[in-house]
Amino acid sequence: MTRDEILVAYSGYIACLNAQDWPNLENYVSDEASYNGTLIGLDGYRAMLIGDFKAIPDLQFHMVQVMCDPPVIAARLAFDCTPVGDLFDLPVNGKRVQFSENVFYEFAGGKIRNVWSVIDKAAIAAQLCTGAPSAPAQEPSA
């Protein structure tokens, strides 16, 4: 895939997630999908995302930074949400939190095959201690 094709596919993937359009996830994610080095397949990937939305009903993925070097695309995603219980083993319990995710996706056969994700748990923990969300993750200004 070219850089432009990957960027278009990735934008479609993010839109699919935000719409919770689970039947169309197969258009973006491979049957052989791996997440952080573990083969989970399309069904496991879908189940993971459904679980995320169950834990975070107002979850939305916001692209802050995107870089593409085919077949890999990297993104910093920002979240501003209100999880209903524990989130990443932290007792959020309905408090509004803001955090980011740094994630790399590798495309193969026109779909996401490998995902490597690091979520900023420290930002969530800090907000739970102070009771206030941190400054939103946004693109640096020039």
Tab-separated table of N, CA and C in Angstrom:
chain	number	residue	atom	x	y	z
A	1	MET	N	0.842	-1.190	0.000
A	1	MET	CA	0.000	0.000	0.000
A	1	MET	C	0.885	1.250	0.000
A	2	THR	N	0.412	2.274	-0.649
A	2	THR	CA	1.127	3.549	-0.649
A	2	THR	C	0.817	4.307	0.636
A	3	ARG	N	1.593	5.346	0.880
A	3	ARG	CA	1.363	6.198	2.052
A	3	ARG	C	-0.064	6.746	2.038
A	4	ASP	N	-0.504	7.257	0.898
A	4	ASP	CA	-1.846	7.828	0.811
A	4	ASP	C	-2.927	6.777	1.042
A	5	GLU	N	-2.723	5.575	0.519
A	5	GLU	CA	-3.699	4.503	0.737
A	5	GLU	C	-3.784	4.120	2.219
A	6	ILE	N	-2.636	4.071	2.873
A	6	ILE	CA	-2.638	3.750	4.303
A	6	ILE	C	-3.323	4.854	5.101
A	7	LEU	N	-3.054	6.105	4.774
A	7	LEU	CA	-3.696	7.221	5.488
A	7	LEU	C	-5.214	7.188	5.325
A	8	VAL	N	-5.687	6.894	4.134
A	8	VAL	CA	-7.128	6.795	3.890
A	8	VAL	C	-7.716	5.621	4.675
A	9	ALA	N	-7.040	4.478	4.611
A	9	ALA	CA	-7.519	3.298	5.336
A	9	ALA	C	-7.539	3.556	6.838
A	10	TYR	N	-6.506	4.217	7.362
A	10	TYR	CA	-6.452	4.486	8.798
A	10	TYR	C	-7.563	5.442	9.234
A	11	SER	N	-7.822	6.458	8.439
A	11	SER	CA	-8.933	7.377	8.753
A	11	SER	C	-10.264	6.632	8.757
A	12	GLY	N	-10.443	5.722	7.807
A	12	GLY	CA	-11.654	4.905	7.777
A	12	GLY	C	-11.760	4.006	8.990
A	13	TYR	N	-10.630	3.445	9.412
A	13	TYR	CA	-10.575	2.587	10.598
A	13	TYR	C	-10.994	3.374	11.855
A	14	ILE	N	-10.446	4.566	12.027
A	14	ILE	CA	-10.792	5.391	13.197
A	14	ILE	C	-12.280	5.750	13.160
A	15	ALA	N	-12.806	6.090	11.992
A	15	ALA	CA	-14.238	6.382	11.860
A	15	ALA	C	-15.071	5.154	12.209
A	16	CYS	N	-14.610	3.985	11.785
A	16	CYS	CA	-15.300	2.724	12.092
A	16	CYS	C	-15.350	2.509	13.611
A	17	LEU	N	-14.224	2.735	14.289
A	17	LEU	CA	-14.196	2.587	15.749
A	17	LEU	C	-15.151	3.565	16.412
A	18	ASN	N	-15.086	4.828	16.029
A	18	ASN	CA	-15.915	5.846	16.675
A	18	ASN	C	-17.401	5.607	16.449
A	19	ALA	N	-17.756	4.997	15.322
A	19	ALA	CA	-19.151	4.664	15.037
A	19	ALA	C	-19.550	3.317	15.648
A	20	GLN	N	-18.571	2.601	16.214
A	20	GLN	CA	-18.795	1.252	16.727
A	20	GLN	C	-19.443	0.371	15.659
A	21	ASP	N	-18.927	0.487	14.451
A	21	ASP	CA	-19.439	-0.226	13.290
A	21	ASP	C	-18.729	-1.577	13.180
A	22	TRP	N	-19.020	-2.455	14.137
A	22	TRP	CA	-18.282	-3.718	14.267
A	22	TRP	C	-18.364	-4.621	13.040
A	23	PRO	N	-19.480	-4.698	12.309
A	23	PRO	CA	-19.485	-5.544	11.105
A	23	PRO	C	-18.460	-5.096	10.051
A	24	ASN	N	-18.157	-3.791	9.990
A	24	ASN	CA	-17.217	-3.294	8.983
A	24	ASN	C	-15.770	-3.299	9.447
A	25	LEU	N	-15.502	-3.706	10.691
A	25	LEU	CA	-14.131	-3.758	11.179
A	25	LEU	C	-13.281	-4.686	10.312
A	26	GLU	N	-13.914	-5.712	9.750
A	26	GLU	CA	-13.184	-6.658	8.890
A	26	GLU	C	-12.612	-5.995	7.645
A	27	ASN	N	-13.100	-4.815	7.273
A	27	ASN	CA	-12.555	-4.088	6.132
A	27	ASN	C	-11.212	-3.432	6.455
A	28	TYR	N	-10.881	-3.337	7.747
A	28	TYR	CA	-9.678	-2.635	8.180
A	28	TYR	C	-8.683	-3.515	8.933
A	29	VAL	N	-9.153	-4.582	9.557
A	29	VAL	CA	-8.307	-5.410	10.421
A	29	VAL	C	-8.238	-6.831	9.855
A	30	SER	N	-7.030	-7.360	9.799
A	30	SER	CA	-6.773	-8.689	9.268
A	30	SER	C	-7.307	-9.790	10.183
A	31	ASP	N	-7.658	-10.909	9.581
A	31	ASP	CA	-8.033	-12.098	10.362
A	31	ASP	C	-6.868	-12.567	11.229
A	32	GLU	N	-5.636	-12.219	10.853
A	32	GLU	CA	-4.434	-12.629	11.581
A	32	GLU	C	-3.881	-11.499	12.447
A	33	ALA	N	-4.742	-10.625	12.953
A	33	ALA	CA	-4.296	-9.463	13.728
A	33	ALA	C	-3.589	-9.870	15.015
A	34	SER	N	-2.501	-9.146	15.301
A	34	SER	CA	-1.774	-9.291	16.562
A	34	SER	C	-1.829	-7.963	17.298
A	35	TYR	N	-1.928	-8.047	18.623
A	35	TYR	CA	-1.951	-6.856	19.469
A	35	TYR	C	-0.842	-6.995	20.507
A	36	ASN	N	0.107	-6.081	20.481
A	36	ASN	CA	1.264	-6.104	21.384
A	36	ASN	C	1.935	-7.472	21.415
A	37	GLY	N	2.104	-8.044	20.216
A	37	GLY	CA	2.837	-9.290	20.077
A	37	GLY	C	2.036	-10.561	20.279
A	38	THR	N	0.743	-10.440	20.572
A	38	THR	CA	-0.104	-11.617	20.782
A	38	THR	C	-1.109	-11.730	19.646
A	39	LEU	N	-1.118	-12.890	18.994
A	39	LEU	CA	-2.081	-13.136	17.926
A	39	LEU	C	-3.478	-13.262	18.543
A	40	ILE	N	-4.377	-12.332	18.185
A	40	ILE	CA	-5.754	-12.374	18.709
A	40	ILE	C	-6.776	-12.499	17.583
A	41	GLY	N	-6.352	-12.291	16.353
A	41	GLY	CA	-7.255	-12.399	15.219
A	41	GLY	C	-8.294	-11.290	15.205
A	42	LEU	N	-9.051	-11.247	14.141
A	42	LEU	CA	-10.096	-10.242	13.984
A	42	LEU	C	-11.139	-10.360	15.086
A	43	ASP	N	-11.560	-11.582	15.408
A	43	ASP	CA	-12.597	-11.755	16.432
A	43	ASP	C	-12.110	-11.278	17.797
A	44	GLY	N	-10.874	-11.588	18.146
A	44	GLY	CA	-10.320	-11.136	19.419
A	44	GLY	C	-10.149	-9.635	19.457
A	45	TYR	N	-9.752	-9.062	18.332
A	45	TYR	CA	-9.579	-7.609	18.233
A	45	TYR	C	-10.927	-6.911	18.406
A	46	ARG	N	-11.941	-7.441	17.727
A	46	ARG	CA	-13.291	-6.892	17.843
A	46	ARG	C	-13.780	-6.991	19.293
A	47	ALA	N	-13.581	-8.157	19.915
A	47	ALA	CA	-14.014	-8.350	21.314
A	47	ALA	C	-13.300	-7.369	22.246
A	48	MET	N	-12.016	-7.122	22.001
A	48	MET	CA	-11.261	-6.163	22.813
A	48	MET	C	-11.870	-4.769	22.706
A	49	LEU	N	-12.186	-4.357	21.481
A	49	LEU	CA	-12.760	-3.023	21.269
A	49	LEU	C	-14.158	-2.909	21.871
A	50	ILE	N	-14.958	-3.927	21.711
A	50	ILE	CA	-16.300	-3.916	22.315
A	50	ILE	C	-16.180	-3.790	23.829
A	51	GLY	N	-15.220	-4.501	24.416
A	51	GLY	CA	-14.975	-4.388	25.848
A	51	GLY	C	-14.544	-2.988	26.254
A	52	ASP	N	-13.723	-2.355	25.417
A	52	ASP	CA	-13.299	-0.982	25.694
A	52	ASP	C	-14.502	-0.040	25.727
A	53	PHE	N	-15.398	-0.185	24.760
A	53	PHE	CA	-16.578	0.690	24.714
A	53	PHE	C	-17.560	0.374	25.835
A	54	LYS	N	-17.594	-0.861	26.288
A	54	LYS	CA	-18.443	-1.213	27.428
A	54	LYS	C	-17.914	-0.544	28.699
A	55	ALA	N	-16.600	-0.543	28.869
A	55	ALA	CA	-15.973	0.082	30.031
A	55	ALA	C	-15.987	1.612	29.944
A	56	ILE	N	-16.010	2.122	28.694
A	56	ILE	CA	-15.953	3.572	28.464
A	56	ILE	C	-17.045	3.932	27.456
A	57	PRO	N	-18.289	4.096	27.906
A	57	PRO	CA	-19.394	4.328	26.968
A	57	PRO	C	-19.219	5.555	26.069
A	58	ASP	N	-18.507	6.580	26.534
A	58	ASP	CA	-18.334	7.788	25.719
A	58	ASP	C	-16.978	7.811	24.990
A	59	LEU	N	-16.383	6.650	24.806
A	59	LEU	CA	-15.070	6.548	24.164
A	59	LEU	C	-15.121	7.067	22.729
A	60	GLN	N	-14.163	7.912	22.393
A	60	GLN	CA	-13.956	8.399	21.038
A	60	GLN	C	-12.452	8.503	20.810
A	61	PHE	N	-12.012	8.093	19.632
A	61	PHE	CA	-10.607	8.122	19.257
A	61	PHE	C	-10.344	9.412	18.486
A	62	HIS	N	-9.437	10.237	18.993
A	62	HIS	CA	-9.093	11.504	18.343
A	62	HIS	C	-7.635	11.467	17.916
A	63	MET	N	-7.410	11.556	16.611
A	63	MET	CA	-6.045	11.558	16.075
A	63	MET	C	-5.417	12.919	16.329
A	64	VAL	N	-4.296	12.925	17.036
A	64	VAL	CA	-3.581	14.158	17.327
A	64	VAL	C	-2.374	14.288	16.400
A	65	GLN	N	-1.618	13.208	16.268
A	65	GLN	CA	-0.469	13.180	15.368
A	65	GLN	C	-0.476	11.862	14.632
A	66	VAL	N	-0.125	11.916	13.358
A	66	VAL	CA	-0.056	10.709	12.537
A	66	VAL	C	1.176	10.820	11.659
A	67	MET	N	1.938	9.730	11.618
A	67	MET	CA	3.111	9.647	10.744
A	67	MET	C	3.037	8.314	10.022
A	68	CYS	N	3.410	8.328	8.754
A	68	CYS	CA	3.298	7.110	7.970
A	68	CYS	C	4.583	6.858	7.198
A	69	ASP	N	5.097	5.643	7.360
A	69	ASP	CA	6.241	5.149	6.612
A	69	ASP	C	5.876	3.715	6.210
A	70	PRO	N	5.207	3.551	5.049
A	70	PRO	CA	4.657	2.248	4.668
A	70	PRO	C	5.629	1.096	4.876
A	71	PRO	N	5.134	0.015	5.411
A	71	PRO	CA	3.737	-0.329	5.669
A	71	PRO	C	3.248	0.036	7.076
A	72	VAL	N	3.973	0.935	7.764
A	72	VAL	CA	3.635	1.276	9.149
A	72	VAL	C	3.073	2.684	9.238
A	73	ILE	N	2.069	2.837	10.089
A	73	ILE	CA	1.540	4.144	10.430
A	73	ILE	C	1.583	4.247	11.954
A	74	ALA	N	1.985	5.405	12.445
A	74	ALA	CA	2.061	5.648	13.882
A	74	ALA	C	1.143	6.815	14.216
A	75	ALA	N	0.526	6.737	15.386
A	75	ALA	CA	-0.395	7.804	15.777
A	75	ALA	C	-0.310	8.064	17.273
A	76	ARG	N	-0.556	9.316	17.620
A	76	ARG	CA	-0.818	9.671	19.014
A	76	ARG	C	-2.300	9.990	19.047
A	77	LEU	N	-3.023	9.206	19.830
A	77	LEU	CA	-4.466	9.355	19.954
A	77	LEU	C	-4.778	9.984	21.300
A	78	ALA	N	-5.743	10.884	21.325
A	78	ALA	CA	-6.142	11.550	22.562
A	78	ALA	C	-7.536	11.084	22.955
A	79	PHE	N	-7.721	10.946	24.261
A	79	PHE	CA	-8.995	10.501	24.817
A	79	PHE	C	-9.417	11.446	25.931
A	80	ASP	N	-10.691	11.765	25.968
A	80	ASP	CA	-11.308	12.584	27.016
A	80	ASP	C	-12.620	11.869	27.302
A	81	CYS	N	-12.673	11.096	28.396
A	81	CYS	CA	-13.784	10.174	28.566
A	81	CYS	C	-14.088	9.920	30.038
A	82	THR	N	-15.165	9.170	30.254
A	82	THR	CA	-15.645	8.882	31.600
A	82	THR	C	-15.882	7.382	31.743
A	83	PRO	N	-14.834	6.621	32.083
A	83	PRO	CA	-15.003	5.175	32.274
A	83	PRO	C	-15.940	4.879	33.449
A	84	VAL	N	-16.661	3.769	33.357
A	84	VAL	CA	-17.660	3.453	34.383
A	84	VAL	C	-17.094	2.701	35.583
A	85	GLY	N	-15.961	2.058	35.455
A	85	GLY	CA	-15.387	1.285	36.559
A	85	GLY	C	-13.885	1.432	36.562
A	86	ASP	N	-13.191	0.300	36.659
A	86	ASP	CA	-11.735	0.322	36.585
A	86	ASP	C	-11.309	0.499	35.132
A	87	LEU	N	-10.207	1.199	34.961
A	87	LEU	CA	-9.618	1.386	33.638
A	87	LEU	C	-8.137	1.100	33.769
A	88	PHE	N	-7.656	0.074	33.090
A	88	PHE	CA	-6.255	-0.331	33.161
A	88	PHE	C	-5.843	-0.569	34.612
A	89	ASP	N	-6.719	-1.227	35.356
A	89	ASP	CA	-6.513	-1.560	36.770
A	89	ASP	C	-6.462	-0.341	37.681
A	90	LEU	N	-7.013	0.776	37.228
A	90	LEU	CA	-7.106	1.985	38.050
A	90	LEU	C	-8.576	2.261	38.346
A	91	PRO	N	-8.920	2.595	39.597
A	91	PRO	CA	-10.325	2.814	39.980
A	91	PRO	C	-10.849	4.176	39.520
A	92	VAL	N	-11.214	4.282	38.274
A	92	VAL	CA	-11.691	5.546	37.715
A	92	VAL	C	-13.139	5.800	38.155
A	93	ASN	N	-13.988	4.779	38.043
A	93	ASN	CA	-15.353	4.805	38.583
A	93	ASN	C	-16.154	6.060	38.259
A	94	GLY	N	-16.252	6.380	36.989
A	94	GLY	CA	-17.118	7.474	36.561
A	94	GLY	C	-16.477	8.847	36.565
A	95	LYS	N	-15.201	8.955	36.880
A	95	LYS	CA	-14.511	10.246	36.833
A	95	LYS	C	-14.052	10.509	35.400
A	96	ARG	N	-14.115	11.758	35.004
A	96	ARG	CA	-13.630	12.144	33.686
A	96	ARG	C	-12.105	12.144	33.698
A	97	VAL	N	-11.509	11.497	32.692
A	97	VAL	CA	-10.054	11.463	32.560
A	97	VAL	C	-9.645	11.780	31.127
A	98	GLN	N	-8.459	12.303	31.004
A	98	GLN	CA	-7.868	12.577	29.702
A	98	GLN	C	-6.517	11.884	29.658
A	99	PHE	N	-6.236	11.220	28.547
A	99	PHE	CA	-4.972	10.518	28.401
A	99	PHE	C	-4.695	10.313	26.930
A	100	SER	N	-3.512	9.806	26.642
A	100	SER	CA	-3.156	9.557	25.251
A	100	SER	C	-2.657	8.127	25.076
A	101	GLU	N	-2.638	7.721	23.833
A	101	GLU	CA	-2.117	6.419	23.431
A	101	GLU	C	-1.150	6.652	22.284
A	102	ASN	N	0.012	6.024	22.362
A	102	ASN	CA	0.960	6.016	21.252
A	102	ASN	C	0.879	4.632	20.644
A	103	VAL	N	0.585	4.586	19.350
A	103	VAL	CA	0.301	3.295	18.737
A	103	VAL	C	0.891	3.224	17.329
A	104	PHE	N	1.439	2.046	17.024
A	104	PHE	CA	1.958	1.741	15.694
A	104	PHE	C	1.099	0.638	15.097
A	105	TYR	N	0.783	0.769	13.822
A	105	TYR	CA	0.021	-0.242	13.088
A	105	TYR	C	0.845	-0.645	11.871
A	106	GLU	N	0.911	-1.940	11.619
A	106	GLU	CA	1.565	-2.423	10.412
A	106	GLU	C	0.499	-3.017	9.496
A	107	PHE	N	0.458	-2.526	8.265
A	107	PHE	CA	-0.495	-3.021	7.281
A	107	PHE	C	0.118	-4.155	6.478
A	108	ALA	N	-0.702	-5.144	6.161
A	108	ALA	CA	-0.320	-6.239	5.263
A	108	ALA	C	-1.590	-6.673	4.540
A	109	GLY	N	-1.510	-6.845	3.249
A	109	GLY	CA	-2.677	-7.247	2.482
A	109	GLY	C	-3.808	-6.231	2.543
A	110	GLY	N	-3.472	-4.960	2.718
A	110	GLY	CA	-4.473	-3.897	2.730
A	110	GLY	C	-5.184	-3.701	4.059
A	111	LYS	N	-4.755	-4.443	5.101
A	111	LYS	CA	-5.428	-4.346	6.399
A	111	LYS	C	-4.401	-4.274	7.528
A	112	ILE	N	-4.861	-3.850	8.689
A	112	ILE	CA	-4.004	-3.802	9.867
A	112	ILE	C	-3.723	-5.239	10.304
A	113	ARG	N	-2.431	-5.570	10.388
A	113	ARG	CA	-2.030	-6.917	10.789
A	113	ARG	C	-1.420	-6.906	12.189
A	114	ASN	N	-0.594	-5.898	12.484
A	114	ASN	CA	0.074	-5.814	13.789
A	114	ASN	C	-0.178	-4.457	14.421
A	115	VAL	N	-0.439	-4.472	15.728
A	115	VAL	CA	-0.674	-3.245	16.490
A	115	VAL	C	0.214	-3.302	17.727
A	116	TRP	N	0.946	-2.197	17.957
A	116	TRP	CA	1.732	-2.060	19.180
A	116	TRP	C	1.271	-0.774	19.853
A	117	SER	N	0.762	-0.895	21.077
A	117	SER	CA	0.118	0.221	21.756
A	117	SER	C	0.702	0.442	23.140
A	118	VAL	N	0.913	1.719	23.480
A	118	VAL	CA	1.317	2.113	24.823
A	118	VAL	C	0.361	3.216	25.267
A	119	ILE	N	-0.344	2.971	26.369
A	119	ILE	CA	-1.320	3.926	26.897
A	119	ILE	C	-0.721	4.619	28.111
A	120	ASP	N	-0.940	5.909	28.223
A	120	ASP	CA	-0.382	6.728	29.301
A	120	ASP	C	-1.176	6.543	30.592
A	121	LYS	N	-0.937	5.403	31.261
A	121	LYS	CA	-1.602	5.122	32.538
A	121	LYS	C	-1.202	6.126	33.617
A	122	ALA	N	0.020	6.642	33.558
A	122	ALA	CA	0.483	7.601	34.564
A	122	ALA	C	-0.376	8.863	34.555
A	123	ALA	N	-0.823	9.283	33.374
A	123	ALA	CA	-1.682	10.466	33.292
A	123	ALA	C	-3.021	10.213	33.983
A	124	ILE	N	-3.546	9.013	33.820
A	124	ILE	CA	-4.814	8.661	34.468
A	124	ILE	C	-4.622	8.608	35.978
A	125	ALA	N	-3.580	7.950	36.430
A	125	ALA	CA	-3.309	7.841	37.869
A	125	ALA	C	-3.138	9.212	38.500
A	126	ALA	N	-2.442	10.113	37.823
A	126	ALA	CA	-2.232	11.462	38.355
A	126	ALA	C	-3.560	12.199	38.508
A	127	GLN	N	-4.458	12.015	37.557
A	127	GLN	CA	-5.764	12.681	37.637
A	127	GLN	C	-6.606	12.123	38.773
A	128	LEU	N	-6.462	10.841	39.045
A	128	LEU	CA	-7.215	10.242	40.138
A	128	LEU	C	-6.727	10.775	41.475
A	129	CYS	N	-5.438	11.101	41.568
A	129	CYS	CA	-4.878	11.664	42.800
A	129	CYS	C	-5.298	13.114	43.000
A	130	THR	N	-5.343	13.888	41.905
A	130	THR	CA	-5.662	15.313	42.009
A	130	THR	C	-7.146	15.591	41.846
A	131	GLY	N	-7.857	14.666	41.218
A	131	GLY	CA	-9.283	14.863	40.987
A	131	GLY	C	-9.608	15.697	39.771
A	132	ALA	N	-8.588	16.141	39.035
A	132	ALA	CA	-8.831	16.980	37.857
A	132	ALA	C	-8.179	16.347	36.644
A	133	PRO	N	-8.834	16.447	35.485
A	133	PRO	CA	-8.192	15.939	34.276
A	133	PRO	C	-6.973	16.771	33.937
A	134	SER	N	-5.996	16.130	33.326
A	134	SER	CA	-4.798	16.847	32.880
A	134	SER	C	-5.145	17.668	31.646
A	135	ALA	N	-4.207	18.490	31.230
A	135	ALA	CA	-4.418	19.260	30.002
A	135	ALA	C	-4.614	18.288	28.850
A	136	PRO	N	-5.554	18.573	27.967
A	136	PRO	CA	-5.789	17.660	26.857
A	136	PRO	C	-4.565	17.505	25.970
A	137	ALA	N	-4.394	16.289	25.469
A	137	ALA	CA	-3.296	16.028	24.528
A	137	ALA	C	-3.660	16.662	23.202
A	138	GLN	N	-2.841	17.591	22.745
A	138	GLN	CA	-3.121	18.236	21.469
A	138	GLN	C	-1.825	18.497	20.735
A	139	GLU	N	-1.975	18.832	19.475
A	139	GLU	CA	-0.800	19.105	18.667
A	139	GLU	C	-0.104	20.341	19.185
A	140	PRO	N	1.235	20.308	19.272
A	140	PRO	CA	1.955	21.497	19.697
A	140	PRO	C	1.746	22.634	18.701
A	141	SER	N	1.663	23.826	19.213
A	141	SER	CA	1.488	24.972	18.311
A	141	SER	C	2.851	25.440	17.815
A	142	ALA	N	2.835	26.059	16.658
A	142	ALA	CA	4.093	26.502	16.036
A	142	ALA	C	4.541	27.823	16.603
